[in-house]
Amino acid sequence: MKKEKEFLKKKFIEFQLKIAELTHALHEQENSFQARERELYLNLFEVLDAFENLDETIQGKENELDKSALRLAKNVRAIHRKLIRLLNANHIVQIEFQDNKARMDYCKVVDTQEVHDMENETILSVVKNGYIDKQRDKVLRKAEVITVLNG
């Protein structure tokens, strides 16, 4: 009977070690996947930034463009919309500031300006849009903003 108990104890310890090893491997795999996913999203945000800059440039010169350039602009905007739809399908949305106030958990202040008839921390402009994963309630990239700071 003692041999059987010792054998069972040994097997139980082996199983516990194997479970711990597999749990650790699973956590490592999840962390690796999340890091790759985050890197992919950050790269997609850079592509979105490029599309937004391109769209601003096109809007500034739209009345000077010929027919083929206007068609190209329309195609660029369609690709931009498709990329936004792809992100939205994965619950990734652009961060919006309802009260137009900077929140440190959602944005990074890259510059400040004095505007005496406005409150401190009021957002004057968004330099780069921020994005959040709504499903996980996790900020993927903070918005870069210019805010009011009255000295």
PDB file of C-alpha atoms in Angstrom:
ATOM      1  CA  MET A   1       0.000   0.000   0.000  1.00  0.00           C
ATOM      2  CA  LYS A   2       2.869   2.364   0.811  1.00  0.00           C
ATOM      3  CA  LYS A   3       4.420   1.841  -2.645  1.00  0.00           C
ATOM      4  CA  GLU A   4       1.101   2.679  -4.305  1.00  0.00           C
ATOM      5  CA  LYS A   5       0.734   5.882  -2.294  1.00  0.00           C
ATOM      6  CA  GLU A   6       4.288   6.900  -3.135  1.00  0.00           C
ATOM      7  CA  PHE A   7       3.643   6.198  -6.827  1.00  0.00           C
ATOM      8  CA  LEU A   8       0.431   8.283  -6.760  1.00  0.00           C
ATOM      9  CA  LYS A   9       2.183  11.099  -4.902  1.00  0.00           C
ATOM     10  CA  LYS A  10       4.955  11.113  -7.499  1.00  0.00           C
ATOM     11  CA  LYS A  11       2.434  11.158 -10.385  1.00  0.00           C
ATOM     12  CA  PHE A  12       0.441  13.932  -8.696  1.00  0.00           C
ATOM     13  CA  ILE A  13       3.587  16.064  -8.387  1.00  0.00           C
ATOM     14  CA  GLU A  14       4.473  15.377 -12.034  1.00  0.00           C
ATOM     15  CA  PHE A  15       0.986  16.462 -13.129  1.00  0.00           C
ATOM     16  CA  GLN A  16       1.155  19.646 -11.041  1.00  0.00           C
ATOM     17  CA  LEU A  17       4.539  20.530 -12.543  1.00  0.00           C
ATOM     18  CA  LYS A  18       3.227  19.847 -16.059  1.00  0.00           C
ATOM     19  CA  ILE A  19       0.146  22.034 -15.399  1.00  0.00           C
ATOM     20  CA  ALA A  20       2.357  24.853 -14.102  1.00  0.00           C
ATOM     21  CA  GLU A  21       4.645  24.530 -17.126  1.00  0.00           C
ATOM     22  CA  LEU A  22       1.729  24.570 -19.576  1.00  0.00           C
ATOM     23  CA  THR A  23       0.095  27.519 -17.783  1.00  0.00           C
ATOM     24  CA  HIS A  24       3.338  29.464 -18.006  1.00  0.00           C
ATOM     25  CA  ALA A  25       3.729  28.603 -21.702  1.00  0.00           C
ATOM     26  CA  LEU A  26       0.137  29.713 -22.361  1.00  0.00           C
ATOM     27  CA  HIS A  27       0.738  33.067 -20.631  1.00  0.00           C
ATOM     28  CA  GLU A  28       3.916  33.576 -22.648  1.00  0.00           C
ATOM     29  CA  GLN A  29       2.051  32.783 -25.856  1.00  0.00           C
ATOM     30  CA  GLU A  30      -0.784  35.200 -24.951  1.00  0.00           C
ATOM     31  CA  ASN A  31       1.705  37.968 -24.122  1.00  0.00           C
ATOM     32  CA  SER A  32       3.548  37.384 -27.379  1.00  0.00           C
ATOM     33  CA  PHE A  33       0.299  37.492 -29.364  1.00  0.00           C
ATOM     34  CA  GLN A  34      -0.819  40.706 -27.661  1.00  0.00           C
ATOM     35  CA  ALA A  35       2.552  42.349 -28.329  1.00  0.00           C
ATOM     36  CA  ARG A  36       2.383  41.403 -32.029  1.00  0.00           C
ATOM     37  CA  GLU A  37      -1.221  42.572 -32.244  1.00  0.00           C
ATOM     38  CA  ARG A  38      -0.355  45.907 -30.601  1.00  0.00           C
ATOM     39  CA  GLU A  39       2.577  46.398 -32.987  1.00  0.00           C
ATOM     40  CA  LEU A  40       0.296  45.692 -35.958  1.00  0.00           C
ATOM     41  CA  TYR A  41      -2.248  48.243 -34.740  1.00  0.00           C
ATOM     42  CA  LEU A  42       0.456  50.864 -34.169  1.00  0.00           C
ATOM     43  CA  ASN A  43       1.635  50.342 -37.749  1.00  0.00           C
ATOM     44  CA  LEU A  44      -1.944  50.638 -39.031  1.00  0.00           C
ATOM     45  CA  PHE A  45      -2.324  53.899 -37.091  1.00  0.00           C
ATOM     46  CA  GLU A  46       0.745  55.243 -38.885  1.00  0.00           C
ATOM     47  CA  VAL A  47      -0.909  54.345 -42.205  1.00  0.00           C
ATOM     48  CA  LEU A  48      -4.074  56.141 -41.059  1.00  0.00           C
ATOM     49  CA  ASP A  49      -1.976  59.204 -40.181  1.00  0.00           C
ATOM     50  CA  ALA A  50      -0.526  59.159 -43.698  1.00  0.00           C
ATOM     51  CA  PHE A  51      -4.008  58.949 -45.232  1.00  0.00           C
ATOM     52  CA  GLU A  52      -5.226  61.842 -43.054  1.00  0.00           C
ATOM     53  CA  ASN A  53      -2.244  63.995 -44.067  1.00  0.00           C
ATOM     54  CA  LEU A  54      -2.821  63.106 -47.708  1.00  0.00           C
ATOM     55  CA  ASP A  55      -6.512  63.979 -47.417  1.00  0.00           C
ATOM     56  CA  GLU A  56      -5.675  67.373 -45.877  1.00  0.00           C
ATOM     57  CA  THR A  57      -3.286  68.096 -48.750  1.00  0.00           C
ATOM     58  CA  ILE A  58      -5.888  67.029 -51.326  1.00  0.00           C
ATOM     59  CA  GLN A  59      -8.587  69.188 -49.705  1.00  0.00           C
ATOM     60  CA  GLY A  60      -6.295  72.203 -49.886  1.00  0.00           C
ATOM     61  CA  LYS A  61      -5.746  71.765 -53.631  1.00  0.00           C
ATOM     62  CA  GLU A  62      -8.993  70.116 -54.688  1.00  0.00           C
ATOM     63  CA  ASN A  63     -10.183  73.008 -56.852  1.00  0.00           C
ATOM     64  CA  GLU A  64      -6.908  72.865 -58.837  1.00  0.00           C
ATOM     65  CA  LEU A  65      -7.035  69.122 -59.596  1.00  0.00           C
ATOM     66  CA  ASP A  66      -7.937  67.642 -62.972  1.00  0.00           C
ATOM     67  CA  LYS A  67     -10.390  64.785 -63.526  1.00  0.00           C
ATOM     68  CA  SER A  68      -7.878  61.939 -63.091  1.00  0.00           C
ATOM     69  CA  ALA A  69      -6.415  63.511 -59.935  1.00  0.00           C
ATOM     70  CA  LEU A  70      -9.929  63.866 -58.479  1.00  0.00           C
ATOM     71  CA  ARG A  71     -10.581  60.186 -59.239  1.00  0.00           C
ATOM     72  CA  LEU A  72      -7.325  59.295 -57.493  1.00  0.00           C
ATOM     73  CA  ALA A  73      -8.350  61.404 -54.481  1.00  0.00           C
ATOM     74  CA  LYS A  74     -11.691  59.578 -54.375  1.00  0.00           C
ATOM     75  CA  ASN A  75      -9.886  56.207 -54.405  1.00  0.00           C
ATOM     76  CA  VAL A  76      -7.513  57.299 -51.633  1.00  0.00           C
ATOM     77  CA  ARG A  77     -10.486  58.319 -49.477  1.00  0.00           C
ATOM     78  CA  ALA A  78     -12.186  54.969 -50.167  1.00  0.00           C
ATOM     79  CA  ILE A  79      -9.092  53.082 -48.986  1.00  0.00           C
ATOM     80  CA  HIS A  80      -8.973  55.286 -45.876  1.00  0.00           C
ATOM     81  CA  ARG A  81     -12.630  54.474 -45.089  1.00  0.00           C
ATOM     82  CA  LYS A  82     -11.986  50.732 -45.595  1.00  0.00           C
ATOM     83  CA  LEU A  83      -9.110  50.843 -43.137  1.00  0.00           C
ATOM     84  CA  ILE A  84     -11.304  52.599 -40.569  1.00  0.00           C
ATOM     85  CA  ARG A  85     -14.039  49.980 -41.099  1.00  0.00           C
ATOM     86  CA  LEU A  86     -11.467  47.211 -40.577  1.00  0.00           C
ATOM     87  CA  LEU A  87     -10.430  48.736 -37.258  1.00  0.00           C
ATOM     88  CA  ASN A  88     -14.053  49.301 -36.202  1.00  0.00           C
ATOM     89  CA  ALA A  89     -14.837  45.649 -36.942  1.00  0.00           C
ATOM     90  CA  ASN A  90     -12.148  44.805 -34.374  1.00  0.00           C
ATOM     91  CA  HIS A  91     -13.605  47.282 -31.843  1.00  0.00           C
ATOM     92  CA  ILE A  92     -10.802  49.802 -32.405  1.00  0.00           C
ATOM     93  CA  VAL A  93     -12.131  53.358 -32.505  1.00  0.00           C
ATOM     94  CA  GLN A  94     -10.676  56.829 -32.565  1.00  0.00           C
ATOM     95  CA  ILE A  95     -10.598  58.512 -29.146  1.00  0.00           C
ATOM     96  CA  GLU A  96     -13.053  61.382 -28.902  1.00  0.00           C
ATOM     97  CA  PHE A  97     -12.979  64.063 -26.252  1.00  0.00           C
ATOM     98  CA  GLN A  98     -16.611  64.878 -25.468  1.00  0.00           C
ATOM     99  CA  ASP A  99     -15.872  67.851 -23.207  1.00  0.00           C
ATOM    100  CA  ASN A 100     -12.837  68.944 -25.289  1.00  0.00           C
ATOM    101  CA  LYS A 101     -10.621  68.532 -22.212  1.00  0.00           C
ATOM    102  CA  ALA A 102      -7.305  66.708 -22.157  1.00  0.00           C
ATOM    103  CA  ARG A 103      -7.274  63.537 -20.055  1.00  0.00           C
ATOM    104  CA  MET A 104      -3.844  62.093 -19.373  1.00  0.00           C
ATOM    105  CA  ASP A 105      -5.068  58.508 -19.733  1.00  0.00           C
ATOM    106  CA  TYR A 106      -6.225  59.278 -23.298  1.00  0.00           C
ATOM    107  CA  CYS A 107      -3.764  61.850 -24.581  1.00  0.00           C
ATOM    108  CA  LYS A 108      -0.258  63.202 -24.513  1.00  0.00           C
ATOM    109  CA  VAL A 109       0.211  66.984 -24.500  1.00  0.00           C
ATOM    110  CA  VAL A 110       2.838  67.862 -27.106  1.00  0.00           C
ATOM    111  CA  ASP A 111       2.480  71.653 -26.870  1.00  0.00           C
ATOM    112  CA  THR A 112       0.603  74.337 -24.952  1.00  0.00           C
ATOM    113  CA  GLN A 113      -0.582  77.829 -25.793  1.00  0.00           C
ATOM    114  CA  GLU A 114      -1.917  80.725 -23.758  1.00  0.00           C
ATOM    115  CA  VAL A 115      -5.531  81.549 -24.540  1.00  0.00           C
ATOM    116  CA  HIS A 116      -6.881  83.729 -21.739  1.00  0.00           C
ATOM    117  CA  ASP A 117     -10.581  83.305 -22.486  1.00  0.00           C
ATOM    118  CA  MET A 118     -10.328  79.471 -22.297  1.00  0.00           C
ATOM    119  CA  GLU A 119      -9.791  77.060 -19.399  1.00  0.00           C
ATOM    120  CA  ASN A 120      -6.504  75.226 -18.880  1.00  0.00           C
ATOM    121  CA  GLU A 121      -6.376  71.739 -20.433  1.00  0.00           C
ATOM    122  CA  THR A 122      -8.863  72.667 -23.178  1.00  0.00           C
ATOM    123  CA  ILE A 123      -7.784  70.958 -26.381  1.00  0.00           C
ATOM    124  CA  LEU A 124      -6.933  73.432 -29.133  1.00  0.00           C
ATOM    125  CA  SER A 125      -5.983  70.850 -31.743  1.00  0.00           C
ATOM    126  CA  VAL A 126      -5.273  67.158 -32.160  1.00  0.00           C
ATOM    127  CA  VAL A 127      -1.879  66.572 -33.792  1.00  0.00           C
ATOM    128  CA  LYS A 128      -2.299  62.780 -33.980  1.00  0.00           C
ATOM    129  CA  ASN A 129      -5.482  60.868 -33.294  1.00  0.00           C
ATOM    130  CA  GLY A 130      -5.536  58.354 -30.489  1.00  0.00           C
ATOM    131  CA  TYR A 131      -7.187  54.940 -30.648  1.00  0.00           C
ATOM    132  CA  ILE A 132      -8.813  52.694 -28.072  1.00  0.00           C
ATOM    133  CA  ASP A 133      -9.872  49.045 -28.035  1.00  0.00           C
ATOM    134  CA  LYS A 134     -13.483  49.406 -26.848  1.00  0.00           C
ATOM    135  CA  GLN A 135     -13.889  45.687 -26.191  1.00  0.00           C
ATOM    136  CA  ARG A 136     -10.967  45.589 -23.743  1.00  0.00           C
ATOM    137  CA  ASP A 137     -11.255  49.273 -22.745  1.00  0.00           C
ATOM    138  CA  LYS A 138      -7.545  49.669 -23.473  1.00  0.00           C
ATOM    139  CA  VAL A 139      -5.810  52.662 -25.028  1.00  0.00           C
ATOM    140  CA  LEU A 140      -3.664  51.484 -27.937  1.00  0.00           C
ATOM    141  CA  ARG A 141      -2.252  54.893 -28.827  1.00  0.00           C
ATOM    142  CA  LYS A 142      -2.763  58.132 -26.959  1.00  0.00           C
ATOM    143  CA  ALA A 143      -3.832  61.175 -28.915  1.00  0.00           C
ATOM    144  CA  GLU A 144      -1.189  63.886 -29.272  1.00  0.00           C
ATOM    145  CA  VAL A 145      -2.776  67.256 -28.506  1.00  0.00           C
ATOM    146  CA  ILE A 146      -2.094  70.949 -28.103  1.00  0.00           C
ATOM    147  CA  THR A 147      -3.828  72.397 -25.067  1.00  0.00           C
ATOM    148  CA  VAL A 148      -4.431  75.691 -23.276  1.00  0.00           C
ATOM    149  CA  LEU A 149      -2.052  76.554 -20.451  1.00  0.00           C
ATOM    150  CA  ASN A 150      -2.473  80.020 -19.035  1.00  0.00           C
ATOM    151  CA  GLY A 151       0.479  81.080 -16.943  1.00  0.00           C
TER     152      GLY A 151
END
